[in-house]
PDB file of C-alpha atoms in Angstrom:
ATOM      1  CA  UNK A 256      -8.223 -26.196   7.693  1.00  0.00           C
ATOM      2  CA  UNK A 257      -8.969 -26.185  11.150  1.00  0.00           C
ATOM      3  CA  UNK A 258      -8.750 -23.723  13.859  1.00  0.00           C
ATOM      4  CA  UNK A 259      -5.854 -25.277  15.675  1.00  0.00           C
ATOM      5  CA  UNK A 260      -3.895 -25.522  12.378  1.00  0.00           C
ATOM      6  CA  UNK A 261      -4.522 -21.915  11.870  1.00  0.00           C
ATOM      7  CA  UNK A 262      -3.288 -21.020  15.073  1.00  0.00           C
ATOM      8  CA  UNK A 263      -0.118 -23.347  14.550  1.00  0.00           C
ATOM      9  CA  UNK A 264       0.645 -21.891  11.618  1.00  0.00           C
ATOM     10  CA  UNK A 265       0.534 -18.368  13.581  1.00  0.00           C
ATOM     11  CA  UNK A 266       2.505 -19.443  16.132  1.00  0.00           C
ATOM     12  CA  UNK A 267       5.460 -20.318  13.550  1.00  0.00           C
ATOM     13  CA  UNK A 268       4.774 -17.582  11.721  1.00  0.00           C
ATOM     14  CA  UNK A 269       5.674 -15.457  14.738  1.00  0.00           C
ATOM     15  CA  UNK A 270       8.851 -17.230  15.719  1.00  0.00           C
ATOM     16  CA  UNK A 271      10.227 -17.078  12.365  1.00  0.00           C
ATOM     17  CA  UNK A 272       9.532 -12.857  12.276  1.00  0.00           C
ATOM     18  CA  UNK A 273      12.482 -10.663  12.762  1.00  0.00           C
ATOM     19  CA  UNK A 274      13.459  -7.992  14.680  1.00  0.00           C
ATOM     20  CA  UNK A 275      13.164  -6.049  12.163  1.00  0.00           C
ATOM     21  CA  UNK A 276      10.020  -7.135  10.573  1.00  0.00           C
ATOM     22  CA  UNK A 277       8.413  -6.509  13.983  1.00  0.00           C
ATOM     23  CA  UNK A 278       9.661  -2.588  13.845  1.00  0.00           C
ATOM     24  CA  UNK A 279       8.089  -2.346  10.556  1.00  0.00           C
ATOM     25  CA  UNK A 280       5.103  -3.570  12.002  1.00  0.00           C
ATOM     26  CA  UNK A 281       4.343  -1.997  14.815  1.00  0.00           C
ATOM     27  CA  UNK A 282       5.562   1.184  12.773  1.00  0.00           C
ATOM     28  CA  UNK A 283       2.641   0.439  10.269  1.00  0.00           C
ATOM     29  CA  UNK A 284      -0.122   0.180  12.999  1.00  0.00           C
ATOM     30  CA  UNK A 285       1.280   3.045  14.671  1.00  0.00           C
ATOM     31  CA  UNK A 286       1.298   5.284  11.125  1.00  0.00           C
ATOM     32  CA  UNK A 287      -2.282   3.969  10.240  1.00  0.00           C
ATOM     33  CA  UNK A 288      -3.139   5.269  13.676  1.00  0.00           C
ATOM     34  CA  UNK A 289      -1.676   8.761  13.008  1.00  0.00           C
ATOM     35  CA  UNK A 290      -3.436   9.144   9.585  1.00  0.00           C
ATOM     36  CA  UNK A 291      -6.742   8.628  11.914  1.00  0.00           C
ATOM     37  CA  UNK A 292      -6.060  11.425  13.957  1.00  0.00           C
ATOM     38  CA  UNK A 293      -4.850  13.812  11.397  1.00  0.00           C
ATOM     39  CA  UNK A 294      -1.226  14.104  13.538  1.00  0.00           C
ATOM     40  CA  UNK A 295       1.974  14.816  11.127  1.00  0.00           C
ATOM     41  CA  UNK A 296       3.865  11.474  12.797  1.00  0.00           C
ATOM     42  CA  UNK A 297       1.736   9.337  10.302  1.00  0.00           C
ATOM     43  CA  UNK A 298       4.829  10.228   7.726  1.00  0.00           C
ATOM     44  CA  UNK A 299       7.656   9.649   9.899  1.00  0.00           C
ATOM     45  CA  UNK A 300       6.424   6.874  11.294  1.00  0.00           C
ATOM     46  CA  UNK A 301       5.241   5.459   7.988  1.00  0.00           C
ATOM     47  CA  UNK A 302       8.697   6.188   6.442  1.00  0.00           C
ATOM     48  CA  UNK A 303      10.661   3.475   9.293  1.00  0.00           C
ATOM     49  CA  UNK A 304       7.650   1.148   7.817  1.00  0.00           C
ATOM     50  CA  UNK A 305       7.932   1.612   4.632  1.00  0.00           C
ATOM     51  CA  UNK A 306      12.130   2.008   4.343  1.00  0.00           C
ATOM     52  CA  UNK A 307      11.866  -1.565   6.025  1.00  0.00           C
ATOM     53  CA  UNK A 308       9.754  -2.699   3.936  1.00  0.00           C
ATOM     54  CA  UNK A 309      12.083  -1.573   0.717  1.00  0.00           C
ATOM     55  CA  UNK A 310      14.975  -3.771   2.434  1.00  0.00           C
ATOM     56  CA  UNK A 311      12.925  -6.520   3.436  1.00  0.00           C
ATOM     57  CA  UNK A 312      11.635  -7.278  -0.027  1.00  0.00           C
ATOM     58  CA  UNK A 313      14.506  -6.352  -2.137  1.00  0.00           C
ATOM     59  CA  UNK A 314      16.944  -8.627   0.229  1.00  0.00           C
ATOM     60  CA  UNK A 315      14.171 -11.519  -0.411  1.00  0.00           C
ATOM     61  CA  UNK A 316      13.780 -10.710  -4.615  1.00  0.00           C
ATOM     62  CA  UNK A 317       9.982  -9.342  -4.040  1.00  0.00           C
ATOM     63  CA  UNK A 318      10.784  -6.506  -6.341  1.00  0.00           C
ATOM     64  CA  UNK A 319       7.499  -5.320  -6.864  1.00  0.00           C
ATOM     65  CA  UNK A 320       6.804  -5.133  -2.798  1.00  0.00           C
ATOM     66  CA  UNK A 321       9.869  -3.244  -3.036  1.00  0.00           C
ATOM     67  CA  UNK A 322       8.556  -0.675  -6.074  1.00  0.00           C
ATOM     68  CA  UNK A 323       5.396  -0.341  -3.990  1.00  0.00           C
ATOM     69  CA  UNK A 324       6.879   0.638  -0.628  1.00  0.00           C
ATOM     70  CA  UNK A 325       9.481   2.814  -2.649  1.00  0.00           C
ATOM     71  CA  UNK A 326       6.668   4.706  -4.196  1.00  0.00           C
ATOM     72  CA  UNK A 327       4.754   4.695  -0.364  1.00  0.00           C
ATOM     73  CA  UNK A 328       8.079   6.044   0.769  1.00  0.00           C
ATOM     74  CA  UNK A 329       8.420   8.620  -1.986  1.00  0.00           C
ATOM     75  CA  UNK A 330       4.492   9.940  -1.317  1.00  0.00           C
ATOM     76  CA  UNK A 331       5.348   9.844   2.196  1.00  0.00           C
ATOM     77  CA  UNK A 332       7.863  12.808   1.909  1.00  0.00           C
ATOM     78  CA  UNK A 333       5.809  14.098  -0.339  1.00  0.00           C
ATOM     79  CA  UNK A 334       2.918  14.107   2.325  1.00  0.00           C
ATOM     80  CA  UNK A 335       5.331  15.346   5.283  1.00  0.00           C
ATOM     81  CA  UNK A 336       6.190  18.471   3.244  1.00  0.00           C
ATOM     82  CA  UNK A 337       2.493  19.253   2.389  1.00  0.00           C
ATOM     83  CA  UNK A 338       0.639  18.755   5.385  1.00  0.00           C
ATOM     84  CA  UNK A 339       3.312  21.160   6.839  1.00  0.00           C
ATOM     85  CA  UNK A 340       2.771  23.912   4.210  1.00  0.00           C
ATOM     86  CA  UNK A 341       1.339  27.016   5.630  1.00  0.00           C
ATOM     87  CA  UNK A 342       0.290  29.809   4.315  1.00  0.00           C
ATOM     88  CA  UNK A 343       1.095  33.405   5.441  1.00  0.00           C
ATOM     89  CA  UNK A 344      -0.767  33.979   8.787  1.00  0.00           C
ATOM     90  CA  UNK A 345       0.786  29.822   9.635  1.00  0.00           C
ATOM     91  CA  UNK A 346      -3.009  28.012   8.892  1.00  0.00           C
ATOM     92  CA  UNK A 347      -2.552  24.640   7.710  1.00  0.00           C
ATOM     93  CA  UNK A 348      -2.769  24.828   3.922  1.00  0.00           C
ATOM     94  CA  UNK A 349      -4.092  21.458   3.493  1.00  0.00           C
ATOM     95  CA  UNK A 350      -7.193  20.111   5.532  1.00  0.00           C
ATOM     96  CA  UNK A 351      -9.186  17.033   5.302  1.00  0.00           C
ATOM     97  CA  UNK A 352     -12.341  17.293   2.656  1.00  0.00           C
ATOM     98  CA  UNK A 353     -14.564  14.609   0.871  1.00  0.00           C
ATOM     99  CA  UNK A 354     -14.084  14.928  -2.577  1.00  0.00           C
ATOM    100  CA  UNK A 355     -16.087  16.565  -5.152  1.00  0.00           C
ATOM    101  CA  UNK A 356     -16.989  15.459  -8.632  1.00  0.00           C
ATOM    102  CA  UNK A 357     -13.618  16.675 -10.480  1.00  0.00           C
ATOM    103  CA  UNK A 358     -11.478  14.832  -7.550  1.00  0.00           C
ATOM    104  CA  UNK A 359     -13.604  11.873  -8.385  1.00  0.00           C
ATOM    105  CA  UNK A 360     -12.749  11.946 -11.684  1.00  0.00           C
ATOM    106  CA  UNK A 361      -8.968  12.872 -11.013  1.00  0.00           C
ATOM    107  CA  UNK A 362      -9.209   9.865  -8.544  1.00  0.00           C
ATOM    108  CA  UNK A 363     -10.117   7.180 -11.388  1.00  0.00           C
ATOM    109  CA  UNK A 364      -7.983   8.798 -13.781  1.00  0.00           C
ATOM    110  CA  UNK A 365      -5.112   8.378 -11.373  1.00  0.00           C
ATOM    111  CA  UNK A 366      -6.006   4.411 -10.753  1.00  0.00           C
ATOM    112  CA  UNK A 367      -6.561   3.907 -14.640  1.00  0.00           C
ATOM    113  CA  UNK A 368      -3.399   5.428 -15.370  1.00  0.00           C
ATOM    114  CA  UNK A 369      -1.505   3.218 -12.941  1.00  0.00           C
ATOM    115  CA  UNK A 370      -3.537   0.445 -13.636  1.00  0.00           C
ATOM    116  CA  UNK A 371      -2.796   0.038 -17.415  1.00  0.00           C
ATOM    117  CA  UNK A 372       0.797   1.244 -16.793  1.00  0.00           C
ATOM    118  CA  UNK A 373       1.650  -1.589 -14.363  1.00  0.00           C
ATOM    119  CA  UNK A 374      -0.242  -4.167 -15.883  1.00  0.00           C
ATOM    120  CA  UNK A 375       1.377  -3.242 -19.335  1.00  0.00           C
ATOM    121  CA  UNK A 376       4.864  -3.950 -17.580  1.00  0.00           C
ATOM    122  CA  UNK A 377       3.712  -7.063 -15.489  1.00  0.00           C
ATOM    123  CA  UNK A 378       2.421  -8.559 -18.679  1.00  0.00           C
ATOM    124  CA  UNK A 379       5.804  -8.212 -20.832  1.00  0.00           C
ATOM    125  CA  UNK A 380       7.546  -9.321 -17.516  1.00  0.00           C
ATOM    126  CA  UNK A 381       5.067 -12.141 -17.687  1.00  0.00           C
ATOM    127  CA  UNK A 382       6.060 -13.526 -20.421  1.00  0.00           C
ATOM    128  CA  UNK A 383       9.986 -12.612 -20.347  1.00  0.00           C
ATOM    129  CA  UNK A 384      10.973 -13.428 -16.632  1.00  0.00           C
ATOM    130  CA  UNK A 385       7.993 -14.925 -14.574  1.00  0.00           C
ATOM    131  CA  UNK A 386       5.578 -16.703 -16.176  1.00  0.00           C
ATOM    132  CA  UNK A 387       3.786 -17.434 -12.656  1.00  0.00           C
ATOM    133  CA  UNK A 388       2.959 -13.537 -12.496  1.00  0.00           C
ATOM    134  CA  UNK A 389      -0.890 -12.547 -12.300  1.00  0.00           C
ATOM    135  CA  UNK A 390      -0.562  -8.767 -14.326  1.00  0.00           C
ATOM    136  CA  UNK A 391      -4.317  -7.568 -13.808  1.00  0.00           C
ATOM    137  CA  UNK A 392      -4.729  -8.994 -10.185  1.00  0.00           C
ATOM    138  CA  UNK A 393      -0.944  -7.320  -9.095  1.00  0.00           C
ATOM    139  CA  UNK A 394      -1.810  -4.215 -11.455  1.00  0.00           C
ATOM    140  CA  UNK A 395      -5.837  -3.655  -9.525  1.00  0.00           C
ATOM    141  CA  UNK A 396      -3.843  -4.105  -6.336  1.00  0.00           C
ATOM    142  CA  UNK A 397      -0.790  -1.726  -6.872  1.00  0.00           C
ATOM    143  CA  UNK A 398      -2.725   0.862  -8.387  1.00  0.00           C
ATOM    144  CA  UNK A 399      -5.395   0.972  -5.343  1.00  0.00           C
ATOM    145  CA  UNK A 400      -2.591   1.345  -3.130  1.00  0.00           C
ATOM    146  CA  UNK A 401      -0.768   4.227  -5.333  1.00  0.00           C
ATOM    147  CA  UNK A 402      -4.654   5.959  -5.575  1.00  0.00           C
ATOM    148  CA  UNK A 403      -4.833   5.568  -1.610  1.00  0.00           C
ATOM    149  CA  UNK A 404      -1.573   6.739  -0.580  1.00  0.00           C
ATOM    150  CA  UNK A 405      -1.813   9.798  -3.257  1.00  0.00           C
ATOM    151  CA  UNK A 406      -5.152  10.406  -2.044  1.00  0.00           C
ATOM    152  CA  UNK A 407      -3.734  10.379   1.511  1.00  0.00           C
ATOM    153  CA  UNK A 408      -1.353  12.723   0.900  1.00  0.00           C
ATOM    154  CA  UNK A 409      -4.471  15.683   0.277  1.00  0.00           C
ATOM    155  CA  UNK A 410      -6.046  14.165   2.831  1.00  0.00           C
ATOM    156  CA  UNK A 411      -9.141  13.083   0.900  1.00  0.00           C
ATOM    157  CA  UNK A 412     -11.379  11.497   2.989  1.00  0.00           C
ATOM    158  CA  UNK A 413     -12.067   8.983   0.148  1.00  0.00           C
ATOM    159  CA  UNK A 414      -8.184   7.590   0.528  1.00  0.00           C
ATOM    160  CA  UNK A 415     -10.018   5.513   3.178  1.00  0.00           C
ATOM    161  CA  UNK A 416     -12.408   4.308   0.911  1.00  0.00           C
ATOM    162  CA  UNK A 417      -8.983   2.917  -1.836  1.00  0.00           C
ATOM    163  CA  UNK A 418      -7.481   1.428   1.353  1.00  0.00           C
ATOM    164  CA  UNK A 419     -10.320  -0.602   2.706  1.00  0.00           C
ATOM    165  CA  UNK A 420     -10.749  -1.457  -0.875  1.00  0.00           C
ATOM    166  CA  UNK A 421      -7.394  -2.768  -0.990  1.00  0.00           C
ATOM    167  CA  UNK A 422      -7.417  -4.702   2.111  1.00  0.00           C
ATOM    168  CA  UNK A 423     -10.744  -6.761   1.199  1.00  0.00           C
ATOM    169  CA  UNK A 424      -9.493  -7.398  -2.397  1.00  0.00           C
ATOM    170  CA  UNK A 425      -6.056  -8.522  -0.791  1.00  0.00           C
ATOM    171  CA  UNK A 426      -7.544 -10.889   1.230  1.00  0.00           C
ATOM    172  CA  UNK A 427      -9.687 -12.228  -0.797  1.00  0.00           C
ATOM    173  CA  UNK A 428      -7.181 -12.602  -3.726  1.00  0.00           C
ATOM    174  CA  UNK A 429      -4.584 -14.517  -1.139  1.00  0.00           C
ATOM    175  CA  UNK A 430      -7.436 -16.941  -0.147  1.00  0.00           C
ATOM    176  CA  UNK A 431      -8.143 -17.782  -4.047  1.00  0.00           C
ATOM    177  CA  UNK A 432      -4.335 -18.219  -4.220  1.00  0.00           C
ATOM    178  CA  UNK A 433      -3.681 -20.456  -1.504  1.00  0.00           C
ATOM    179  CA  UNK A 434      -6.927 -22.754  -2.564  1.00  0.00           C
ATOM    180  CA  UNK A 435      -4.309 -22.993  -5.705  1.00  0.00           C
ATOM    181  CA  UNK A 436      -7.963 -21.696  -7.674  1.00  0.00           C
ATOM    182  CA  UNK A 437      -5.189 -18.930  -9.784  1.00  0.00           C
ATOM    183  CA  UNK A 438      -2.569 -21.678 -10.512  1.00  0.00           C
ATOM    184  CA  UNK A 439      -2.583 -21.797 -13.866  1.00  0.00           C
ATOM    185  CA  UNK A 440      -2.418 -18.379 -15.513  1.00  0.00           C
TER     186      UNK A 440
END
């Protein structure tokens, strides 16, 4: 594919984008940005993205985009409440920190967990409702994205780590798909 195709395809891509999805865009960039900075408006922020993002996939039958934002919209409450929790002289309870070994483990343990509990479902969905469905690439991906955003929430430096992970898997994943290389499952 060339570039100019590429940039066609872009330019009809951007046309076709609602109001809407543009809000939960620039919402998204806007919440990543706060999560750099340590400032509280990464939840609030997050939450117009991620609320969107619940409609937007549930009106257009993408119900696990939907479960996934759902559970980045539950965490992000979660996160609000937390990173505001003081203790009594009104320090910050929570502050950013690498991990050490036992958050390591808790870390895998949390991604295993997920892991085997969403590829167990996508597999029995598989074979009852979608037969196209790809359980262990849709199960590594969901369960990154739960570990990051939990992660996030304690403000583990490593939640960086699950979401870079996520991105570089994603995109390499959607390339293999759209070379048609994971059509037959």
């Amino acid at each position: 594919m060339s570039f100019q195709e590429i940039w066609q395809q872009f330019i009809e891509g951007m046309k076709n984008t609602t109001w809407l999805e543009y809000i939960a865009v620039f919402a998204g960039i806007a919440s990543v940005w706060y999560s750099r900075i340590e400032n509280i408006l990464v939840y609030p922020v997050g939450l117009i993205n991620t609320i969107i993002y619940v409609w937007l996939s549930v009106e257009g039958q993408l119900f696990g985009e939907a479960s996934v934002n759902l559970y980045y919209t539950v965490m992000s409450i979660y996160g609000w409440m937390l990173w505001t929790k003081k203790d009594k002289e009104q320090h910050i309870i929570v502050h950013v920190k690498f991990s050490d070994r036992r958050w390591w483990f808790y870390q895998l343990a949390f991604f295993a967990i997920f892991y085997l509990a969403i590829f167990i479902s996508l597999s029995y969905l598989k074979r009852s409702f979608a037969p196209g469905a790809i359980p262990w690439a849709d199960a590594f991906a969901s369960a990154t994205a739960f570990t990051g955003m939990w992660l996030m929430t304690k403000k583990k430096v490593e939640s960086w780590y699950w979401w870079i992970a996520l991105c570089f898997y994603q995109c390499i994943l959607f390339c293999i798909i759209n070379n048609g290389r994971l059509g037959t499952h």
